[in-house]
mmCIF file of C-alpha atoms in Angstrom:
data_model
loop_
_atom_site.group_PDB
_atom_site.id
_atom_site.type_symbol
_atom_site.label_atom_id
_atom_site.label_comp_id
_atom_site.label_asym_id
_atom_site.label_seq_id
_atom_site.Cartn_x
_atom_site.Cartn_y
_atom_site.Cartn_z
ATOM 1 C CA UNK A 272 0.991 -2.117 13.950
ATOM 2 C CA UNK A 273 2.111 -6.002 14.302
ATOM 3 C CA UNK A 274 0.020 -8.609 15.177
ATOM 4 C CA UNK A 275 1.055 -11.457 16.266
ATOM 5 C CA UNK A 276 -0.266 -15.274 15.379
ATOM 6 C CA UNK A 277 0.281 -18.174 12.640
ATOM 7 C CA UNK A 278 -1.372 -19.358 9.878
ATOM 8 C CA UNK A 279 -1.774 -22.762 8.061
ATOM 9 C CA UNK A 280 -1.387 -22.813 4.580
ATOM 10 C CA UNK A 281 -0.451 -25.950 1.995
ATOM 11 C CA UNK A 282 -0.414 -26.463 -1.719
ATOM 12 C CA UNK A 283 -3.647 -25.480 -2.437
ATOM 13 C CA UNK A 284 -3.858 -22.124 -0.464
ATOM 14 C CA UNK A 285 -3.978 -19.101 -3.130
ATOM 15 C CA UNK A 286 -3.409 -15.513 -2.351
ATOM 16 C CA UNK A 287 -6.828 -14.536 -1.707
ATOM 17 C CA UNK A 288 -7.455 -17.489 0.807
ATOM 18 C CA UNK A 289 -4.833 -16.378 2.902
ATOM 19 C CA UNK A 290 -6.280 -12.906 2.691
ATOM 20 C CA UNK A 291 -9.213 -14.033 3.829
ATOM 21 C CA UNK A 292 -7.763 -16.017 6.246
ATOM 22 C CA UNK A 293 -6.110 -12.417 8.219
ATOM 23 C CA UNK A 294 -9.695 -10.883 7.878
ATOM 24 C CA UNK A 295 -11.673 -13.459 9.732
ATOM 25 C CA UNK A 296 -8.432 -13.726 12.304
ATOM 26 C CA UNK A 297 -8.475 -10.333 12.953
ATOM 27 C CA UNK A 298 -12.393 -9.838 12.868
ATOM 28 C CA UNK A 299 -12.690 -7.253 10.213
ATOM 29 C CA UNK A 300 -15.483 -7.041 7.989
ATOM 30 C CA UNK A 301 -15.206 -8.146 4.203
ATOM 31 C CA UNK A 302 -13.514 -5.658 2.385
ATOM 32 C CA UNK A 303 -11.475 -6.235 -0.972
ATOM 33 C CA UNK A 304 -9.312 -3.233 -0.769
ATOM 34 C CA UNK A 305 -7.358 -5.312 1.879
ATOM 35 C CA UNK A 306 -4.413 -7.049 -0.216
ATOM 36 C CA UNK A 307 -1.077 -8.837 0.592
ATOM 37 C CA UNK A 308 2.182 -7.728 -0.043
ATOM 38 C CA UNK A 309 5.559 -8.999 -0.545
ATOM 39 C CA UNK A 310 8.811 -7.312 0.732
ATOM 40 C CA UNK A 311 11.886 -7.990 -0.776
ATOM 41 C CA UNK A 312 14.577 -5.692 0.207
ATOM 42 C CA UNK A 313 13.514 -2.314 -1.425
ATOM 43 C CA UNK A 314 10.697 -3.430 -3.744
ATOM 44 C CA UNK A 315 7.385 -4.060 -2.398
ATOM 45 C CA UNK A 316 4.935 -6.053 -4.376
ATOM 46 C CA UNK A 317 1.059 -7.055 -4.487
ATOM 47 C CA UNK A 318 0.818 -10.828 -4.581
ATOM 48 C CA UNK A 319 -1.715 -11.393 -7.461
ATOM 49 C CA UNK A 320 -4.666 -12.889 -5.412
ATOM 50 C CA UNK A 321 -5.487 -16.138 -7.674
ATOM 51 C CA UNK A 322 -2.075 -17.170 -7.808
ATOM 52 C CA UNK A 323 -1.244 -20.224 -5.467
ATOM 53 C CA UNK A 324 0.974 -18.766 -2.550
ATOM 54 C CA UNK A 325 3.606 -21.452 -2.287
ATOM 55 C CA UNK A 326 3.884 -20.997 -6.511
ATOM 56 C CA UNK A 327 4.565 -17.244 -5.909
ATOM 57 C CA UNK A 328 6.926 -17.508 -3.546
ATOM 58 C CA UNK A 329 8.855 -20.138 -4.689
ATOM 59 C CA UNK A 330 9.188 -18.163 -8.063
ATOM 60 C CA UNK A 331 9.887 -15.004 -6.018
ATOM 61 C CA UNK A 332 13.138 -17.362 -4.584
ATOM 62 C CA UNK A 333 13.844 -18.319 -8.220
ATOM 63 C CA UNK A 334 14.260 -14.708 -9.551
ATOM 64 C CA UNK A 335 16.297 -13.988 -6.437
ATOM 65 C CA UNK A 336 18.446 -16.886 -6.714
ATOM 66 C CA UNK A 337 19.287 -16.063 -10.328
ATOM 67 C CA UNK A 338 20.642 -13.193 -8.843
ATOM 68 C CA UNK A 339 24.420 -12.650 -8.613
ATOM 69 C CA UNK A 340 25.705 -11.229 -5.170
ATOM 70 C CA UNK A 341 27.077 -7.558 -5.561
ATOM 71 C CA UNK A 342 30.410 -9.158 -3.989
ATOM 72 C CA UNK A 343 32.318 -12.789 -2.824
ATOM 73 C CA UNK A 344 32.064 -11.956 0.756
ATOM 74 C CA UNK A 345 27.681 -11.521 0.608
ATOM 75 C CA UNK A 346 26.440 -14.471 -0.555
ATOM 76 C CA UNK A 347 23.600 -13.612 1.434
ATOM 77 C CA UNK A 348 22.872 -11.339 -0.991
ATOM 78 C CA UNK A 349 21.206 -14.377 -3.211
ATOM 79 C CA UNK A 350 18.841 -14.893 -0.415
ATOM 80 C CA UNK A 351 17.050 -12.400 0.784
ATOM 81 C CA UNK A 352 14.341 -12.286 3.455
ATOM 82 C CA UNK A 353 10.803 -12.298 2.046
ATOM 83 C CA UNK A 354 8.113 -10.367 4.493
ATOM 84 C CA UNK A 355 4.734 -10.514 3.940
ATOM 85 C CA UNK A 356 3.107 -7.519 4.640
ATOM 86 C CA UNK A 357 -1.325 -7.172 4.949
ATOM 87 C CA UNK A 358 -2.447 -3.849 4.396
ATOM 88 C CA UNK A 359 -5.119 -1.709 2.874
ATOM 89 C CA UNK A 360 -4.277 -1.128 -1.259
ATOM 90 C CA UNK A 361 -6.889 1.402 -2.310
ATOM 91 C CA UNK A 362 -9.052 3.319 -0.366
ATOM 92 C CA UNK A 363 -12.516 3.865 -2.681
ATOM 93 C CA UNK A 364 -14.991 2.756 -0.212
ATOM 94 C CA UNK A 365 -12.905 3.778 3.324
ATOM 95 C CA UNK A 366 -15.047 5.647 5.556
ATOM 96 C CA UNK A 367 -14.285 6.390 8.870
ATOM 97 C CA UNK A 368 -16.249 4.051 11.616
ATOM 98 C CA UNK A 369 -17.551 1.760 9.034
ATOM 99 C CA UNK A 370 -15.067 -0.844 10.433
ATOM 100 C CA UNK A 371 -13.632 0.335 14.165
ATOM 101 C CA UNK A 372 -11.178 -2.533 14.178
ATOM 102 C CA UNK A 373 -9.961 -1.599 10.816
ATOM 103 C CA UNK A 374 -9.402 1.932 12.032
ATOM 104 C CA UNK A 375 -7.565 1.034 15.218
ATOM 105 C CA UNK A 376 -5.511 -2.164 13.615
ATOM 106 C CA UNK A 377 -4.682 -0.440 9.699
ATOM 107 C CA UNK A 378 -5.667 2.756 8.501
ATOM 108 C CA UNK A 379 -5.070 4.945 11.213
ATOM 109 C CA UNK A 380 -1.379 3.329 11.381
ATOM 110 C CA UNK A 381 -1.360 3.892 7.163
ATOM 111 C CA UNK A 382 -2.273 7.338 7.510
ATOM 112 C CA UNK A 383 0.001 8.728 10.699
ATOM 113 C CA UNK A 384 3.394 8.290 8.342
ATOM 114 C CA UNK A 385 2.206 10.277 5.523
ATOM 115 C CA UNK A 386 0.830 12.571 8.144
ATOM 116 C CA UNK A 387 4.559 13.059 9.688
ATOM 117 C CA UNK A 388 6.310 13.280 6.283
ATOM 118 C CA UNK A 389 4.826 16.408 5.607
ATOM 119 C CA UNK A 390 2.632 15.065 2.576
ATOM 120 C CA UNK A 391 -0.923 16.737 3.505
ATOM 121 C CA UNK A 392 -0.854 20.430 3.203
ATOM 122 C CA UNK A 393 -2.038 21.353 6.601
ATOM 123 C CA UNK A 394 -2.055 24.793 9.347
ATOM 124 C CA UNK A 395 -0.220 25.257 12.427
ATOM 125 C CA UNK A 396 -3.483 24.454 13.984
ATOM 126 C CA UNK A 397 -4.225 21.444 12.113
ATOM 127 C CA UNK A 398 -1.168 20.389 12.979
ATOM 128 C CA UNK A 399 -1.270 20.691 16.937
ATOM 129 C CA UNK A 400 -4.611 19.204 16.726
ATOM 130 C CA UNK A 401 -3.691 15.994 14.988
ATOM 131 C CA UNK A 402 -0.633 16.002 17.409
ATOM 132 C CA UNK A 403 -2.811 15.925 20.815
ATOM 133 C CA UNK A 404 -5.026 13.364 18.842
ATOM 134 C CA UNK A 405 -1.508 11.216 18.138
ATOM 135 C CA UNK A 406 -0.081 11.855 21.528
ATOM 136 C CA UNK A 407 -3.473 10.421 23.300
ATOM 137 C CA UNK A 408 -3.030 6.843 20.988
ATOM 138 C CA UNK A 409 0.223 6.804 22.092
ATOM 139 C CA UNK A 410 0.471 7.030 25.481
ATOM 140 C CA UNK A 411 -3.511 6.149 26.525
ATOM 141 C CA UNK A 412 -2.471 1.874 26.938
ATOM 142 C CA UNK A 413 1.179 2.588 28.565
ATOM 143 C CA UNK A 414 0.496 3.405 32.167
ATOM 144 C CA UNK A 415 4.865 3.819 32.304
ATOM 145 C CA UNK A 416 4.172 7.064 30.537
ATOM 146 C CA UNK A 417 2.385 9.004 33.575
ATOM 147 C CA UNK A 418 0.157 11.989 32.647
ATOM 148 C CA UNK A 419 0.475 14.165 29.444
ATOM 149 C CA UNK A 420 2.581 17.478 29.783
ATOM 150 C CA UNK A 421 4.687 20.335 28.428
ATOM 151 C CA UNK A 422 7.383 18.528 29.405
ATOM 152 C CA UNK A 423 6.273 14.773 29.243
ATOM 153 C CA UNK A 424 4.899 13.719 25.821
ATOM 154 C CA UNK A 425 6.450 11.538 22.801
ATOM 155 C CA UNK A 426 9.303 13.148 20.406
ATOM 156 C CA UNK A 427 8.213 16.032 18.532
ATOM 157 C CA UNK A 428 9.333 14.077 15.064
ATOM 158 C CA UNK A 429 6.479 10.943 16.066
ATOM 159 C CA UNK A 430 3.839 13.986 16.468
ATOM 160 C CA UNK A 431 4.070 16.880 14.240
ATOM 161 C CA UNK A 432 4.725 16.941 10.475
ATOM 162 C CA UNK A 433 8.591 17.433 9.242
ATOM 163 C CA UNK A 434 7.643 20.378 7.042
ATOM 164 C CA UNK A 435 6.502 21.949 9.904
ATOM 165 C CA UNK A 436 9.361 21.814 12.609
ATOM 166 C CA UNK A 437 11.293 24.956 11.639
ATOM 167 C CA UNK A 438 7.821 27.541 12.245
ATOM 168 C CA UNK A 439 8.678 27.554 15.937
ATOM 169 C CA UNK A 440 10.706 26.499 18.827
ATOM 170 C CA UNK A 441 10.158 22.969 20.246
ATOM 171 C CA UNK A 442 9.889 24.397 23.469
ATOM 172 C CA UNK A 443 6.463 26.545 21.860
ATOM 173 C CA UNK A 444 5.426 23.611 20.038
ATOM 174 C CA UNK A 445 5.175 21.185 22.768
ATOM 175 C CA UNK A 446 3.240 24.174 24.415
ATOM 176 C CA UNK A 447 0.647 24.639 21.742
ATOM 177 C CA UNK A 448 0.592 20.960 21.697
ATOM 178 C CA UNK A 449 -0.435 20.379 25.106
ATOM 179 C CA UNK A 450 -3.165 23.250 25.276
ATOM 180 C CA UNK A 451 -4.869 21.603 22.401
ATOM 181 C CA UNK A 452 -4.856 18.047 24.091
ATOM 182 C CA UNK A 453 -6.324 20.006 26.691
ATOM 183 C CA UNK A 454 -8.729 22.250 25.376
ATOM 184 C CA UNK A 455 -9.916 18.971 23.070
ATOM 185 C CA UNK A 456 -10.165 16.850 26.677
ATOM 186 C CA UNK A 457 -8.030 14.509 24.508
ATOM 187 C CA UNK A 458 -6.068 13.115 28.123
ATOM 188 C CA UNK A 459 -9.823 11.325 28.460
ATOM 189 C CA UNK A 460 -9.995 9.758 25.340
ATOM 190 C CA UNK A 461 -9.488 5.774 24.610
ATOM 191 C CA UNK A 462 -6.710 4.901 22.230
ATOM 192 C CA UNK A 463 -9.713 3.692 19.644
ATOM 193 C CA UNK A 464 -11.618 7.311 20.409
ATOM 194 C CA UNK A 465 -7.817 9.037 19.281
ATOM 195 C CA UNK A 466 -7.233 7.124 16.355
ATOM 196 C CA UNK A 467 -10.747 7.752 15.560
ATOM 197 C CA UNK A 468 -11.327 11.267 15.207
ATOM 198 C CA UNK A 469 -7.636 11.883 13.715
ATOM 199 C CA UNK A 470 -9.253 9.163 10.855
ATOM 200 C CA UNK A 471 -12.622 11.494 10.671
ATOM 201 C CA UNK A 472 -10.466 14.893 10.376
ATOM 202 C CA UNK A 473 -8.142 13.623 7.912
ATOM 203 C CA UNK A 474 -10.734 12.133 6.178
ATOM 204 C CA UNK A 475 -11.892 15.339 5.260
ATOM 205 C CA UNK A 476 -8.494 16.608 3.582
ATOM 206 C CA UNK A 477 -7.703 16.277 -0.482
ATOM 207 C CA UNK A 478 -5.271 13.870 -0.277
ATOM 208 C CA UNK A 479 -6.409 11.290 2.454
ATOM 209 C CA UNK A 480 -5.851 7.255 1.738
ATOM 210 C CA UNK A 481 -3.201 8.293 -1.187
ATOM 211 C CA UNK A 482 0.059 6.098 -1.812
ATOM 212 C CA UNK A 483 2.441 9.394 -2.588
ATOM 213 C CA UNK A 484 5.315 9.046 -4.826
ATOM 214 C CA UNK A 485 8.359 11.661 -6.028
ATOM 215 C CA UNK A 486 7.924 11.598 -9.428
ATOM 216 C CA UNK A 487 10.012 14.088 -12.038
ATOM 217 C CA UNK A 488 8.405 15.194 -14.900
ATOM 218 C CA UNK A 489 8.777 17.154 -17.980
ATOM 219 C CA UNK A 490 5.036 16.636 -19.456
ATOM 220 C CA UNK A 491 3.763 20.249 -17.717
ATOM 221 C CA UNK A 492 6.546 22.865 -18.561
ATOM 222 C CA UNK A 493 4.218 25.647 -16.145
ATOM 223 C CA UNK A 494 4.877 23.365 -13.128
ATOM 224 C CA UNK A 495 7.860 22.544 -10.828
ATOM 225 C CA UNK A 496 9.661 19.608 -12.833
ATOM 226 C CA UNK A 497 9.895 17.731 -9.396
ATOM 227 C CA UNK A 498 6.067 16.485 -8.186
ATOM 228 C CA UNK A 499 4.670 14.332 -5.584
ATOM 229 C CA UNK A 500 1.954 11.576 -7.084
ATOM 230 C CA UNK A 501 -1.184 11.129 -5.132
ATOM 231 C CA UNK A 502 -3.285 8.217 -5.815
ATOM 232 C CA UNK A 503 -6.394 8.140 -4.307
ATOM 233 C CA UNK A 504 -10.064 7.225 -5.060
ATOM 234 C CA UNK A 505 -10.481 10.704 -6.582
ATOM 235 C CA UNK A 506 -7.246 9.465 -9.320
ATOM 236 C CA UNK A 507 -3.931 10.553 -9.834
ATOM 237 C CA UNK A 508 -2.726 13.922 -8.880
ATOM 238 C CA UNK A 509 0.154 15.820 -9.039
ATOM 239 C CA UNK A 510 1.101 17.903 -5.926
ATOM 240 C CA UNK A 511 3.227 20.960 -5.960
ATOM 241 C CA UNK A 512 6.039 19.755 -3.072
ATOM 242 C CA UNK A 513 6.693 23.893 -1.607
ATOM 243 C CA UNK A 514 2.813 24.412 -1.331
ATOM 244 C CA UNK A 515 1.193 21.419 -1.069
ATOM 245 C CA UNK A 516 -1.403 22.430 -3.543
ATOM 246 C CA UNK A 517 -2.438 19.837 -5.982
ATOM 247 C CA UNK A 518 -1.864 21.219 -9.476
ATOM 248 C CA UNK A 519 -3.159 18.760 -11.865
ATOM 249 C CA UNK A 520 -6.030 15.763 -11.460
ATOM 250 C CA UNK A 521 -6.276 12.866 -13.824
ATOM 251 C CA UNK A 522 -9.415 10.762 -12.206
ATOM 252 C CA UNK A 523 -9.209 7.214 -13.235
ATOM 253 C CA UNK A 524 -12.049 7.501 -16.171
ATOM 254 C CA UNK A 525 -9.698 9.429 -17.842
ATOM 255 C CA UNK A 526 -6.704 7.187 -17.937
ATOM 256 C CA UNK A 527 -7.112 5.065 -20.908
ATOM 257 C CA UNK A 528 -3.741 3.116 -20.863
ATOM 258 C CA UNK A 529 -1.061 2.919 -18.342
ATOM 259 C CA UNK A 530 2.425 1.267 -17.566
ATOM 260 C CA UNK A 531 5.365 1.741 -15.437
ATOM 261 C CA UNK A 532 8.839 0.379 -14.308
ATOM 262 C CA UNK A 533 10.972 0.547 -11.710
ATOM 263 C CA UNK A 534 12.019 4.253 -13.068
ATOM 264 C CA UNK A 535 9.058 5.424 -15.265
ATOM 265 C CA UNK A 536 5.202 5.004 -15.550
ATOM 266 C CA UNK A 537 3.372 6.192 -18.274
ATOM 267 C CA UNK A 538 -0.609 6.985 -19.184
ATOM 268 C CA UNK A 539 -2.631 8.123 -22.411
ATOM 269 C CA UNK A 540 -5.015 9.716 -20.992
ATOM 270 C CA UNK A 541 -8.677 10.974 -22.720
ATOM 271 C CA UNK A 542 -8.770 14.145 -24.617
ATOM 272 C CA UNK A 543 -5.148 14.547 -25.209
ATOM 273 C CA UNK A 544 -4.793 16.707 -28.512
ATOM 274 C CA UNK A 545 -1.405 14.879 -29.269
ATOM 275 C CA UNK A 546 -2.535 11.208 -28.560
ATOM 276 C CA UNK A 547 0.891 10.701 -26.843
ATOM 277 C CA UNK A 548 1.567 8.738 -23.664
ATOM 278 C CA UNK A 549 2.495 11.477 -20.545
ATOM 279 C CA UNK A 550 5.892 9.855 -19.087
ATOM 280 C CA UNK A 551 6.990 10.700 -15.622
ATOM 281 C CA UNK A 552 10.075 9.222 -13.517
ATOM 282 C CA UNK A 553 10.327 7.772 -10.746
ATOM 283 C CA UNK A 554 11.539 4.417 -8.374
ATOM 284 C CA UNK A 555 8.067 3.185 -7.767
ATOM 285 C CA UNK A 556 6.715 3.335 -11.228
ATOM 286 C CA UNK A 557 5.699 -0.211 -11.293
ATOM 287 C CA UNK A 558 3.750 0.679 -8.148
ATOM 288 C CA UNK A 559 1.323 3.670 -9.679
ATOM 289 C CA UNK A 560 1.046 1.627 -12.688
ATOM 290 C CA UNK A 561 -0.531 -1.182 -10.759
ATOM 291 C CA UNK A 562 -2.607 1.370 -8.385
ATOM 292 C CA UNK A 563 -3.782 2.868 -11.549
ATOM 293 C CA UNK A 564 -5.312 -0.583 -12.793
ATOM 294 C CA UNK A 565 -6.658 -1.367 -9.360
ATOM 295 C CA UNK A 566 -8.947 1.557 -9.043
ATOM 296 C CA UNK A 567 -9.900 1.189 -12.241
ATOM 297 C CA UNK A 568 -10.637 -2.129 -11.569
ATOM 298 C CA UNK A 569 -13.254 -1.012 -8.917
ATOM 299 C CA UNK A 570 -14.118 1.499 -11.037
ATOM 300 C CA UNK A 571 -14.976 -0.598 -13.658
ATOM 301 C CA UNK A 572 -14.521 -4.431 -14.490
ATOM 302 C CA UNK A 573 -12.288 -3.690 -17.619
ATOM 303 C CA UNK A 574 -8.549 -2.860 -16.583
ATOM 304 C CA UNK A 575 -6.592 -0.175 -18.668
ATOM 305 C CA UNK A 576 -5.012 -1.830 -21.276
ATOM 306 C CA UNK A 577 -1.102 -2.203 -21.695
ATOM 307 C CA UNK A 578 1.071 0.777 -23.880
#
């Protein structure tokens, strides 16, 4: 979700200012899960917080700039577009209603994606539900859209996961759809009251608030050598892709070191009969890496140290 407005920042402005800054603007209550991002073609990163932000981004144009372009006719290609992105990191202390305006403005619009991508093992009934739930946020603020229907609702792709499309016809879907809007009297719901109670059901599943990550693996020879990653507050876990079930669970206290690339990460984790780090590949290893030490870091003041 965008928001729109400016802010002032000079010399001495560091990360977390300016963090705290977009709270107060938008009126959400103190939370330091709340972190700001930098987006630099493919790679996103977490600006560290007591860095200066004109220092960080003016080294972030350095390592770009050092950059050849891939060819003569791009020299664009040596400077690229930096977005800043504010978003919720980790989600240890997220419940549901503690902050409405954080619900409405963030973490339901974190949560729908993963929802859509298939990435929450979920039934045919879950899945209508949460679709009524997303239809009502959709349409509740655009008077254009006229009332809810069979016929007369969003795409079926912006309202039902994609690893669910193929159990029935989209004709039966948008059916089943629209009874369970109706039967949940979701057509006189707010937006807020939508976004809301899809928040407070998926609250309830294994894998809510994780960053998810394809990760291939050769650690576990009695499971699938392609995983999905699931950080959460309850710690890394490793999700079987066909059934959704997670298979393995490392929480956090566990993980004594960790480290990661763009194409690996790697933990040593407690208990480990041959004392060897677990390797795993994947794009966005620098990513769990960094999770990892995060939620440890709420976990615990000490941070997991390097490999």
């Amino acid at each position: 979700m965008t928001q729109k407005g400016f802010f002032e920042v000079d010399s001495g402005t560091k990360v977390k200012d300016f963090e705290l800054a977009i709270m107060e603007r938008l009126e959400l209550q103190p939370c330091e899960e709340f972190k700001l991002f930098a987006k630099i073609g493919d790679t996103v990163v977490n600006l560290p917080p007591d860095m200066f932000f004109y220092d960080y981004m003016r080294h972030d144009h350095l390592a770009l700039q050092s950059k050849p372009p891939r060819t003569e006719t791009d020299p664009d290609e040596i400077y690229q577009m930096v977005a800043l992105i504010f978003m919720r990191k980790t989600w240890s202390k997220m419940v549901p209603g503690h902050d409405p305006k954080a619900d409405a403005i963030f973490h339901y619009h974190q949560e729908v994606p993963k929802f859509l991508r298939g990435w929450h093992k979920s039934t045919k009934e879950d899945a209508t539900r949460m679709a009524g739930l997303i239809c009502r946020a959709k349409v509740a603020d655009n008077k254009k859209f006229g009332e809810v229907s069979e016929t007369n609702m969003p795409p079926l792709n912006e309202l039902i996961p994609r690893d669910k499309y193929g159990n029935m016809l989209e004709k039966e879907w948008k059916k089943q759809i629209f009874a369970a809007y109706r039967d949940n009297n979701d057509g006189e719901k707010t937006s807020s009251e939508a976004k809301a109670e899809f928040l407070n059901i998926i609250f309830q599943w294994p894998a809510f608030g994780s960053a998810f990550v394809d990760v291939k693996q050769k650690a576990f020879p009695s499971l699938p050598q392609t995983l999905l990653g699931a950080l959460n507050k309850n710690g890394l876990n490793f999700i079987d892709p066909e059934t959704r079930e997670i298979v393995k669970n490392y929480p956090f206290s566990q993980i004594l070191k960790c480290r990661g690339d763009q194409g690996f990460f790697e933990i040593a984790v407690k208990g480990d009969p041959k004392k060897s780090a677990l390797r795993f590949e994947t794009e966005l290893g620098y990513k769990v890496a960094d999770l990892i030490v995060s939620y440890k870091e709420i976990e615990t003041p000490r941070e997991p140290a390097e490999l």
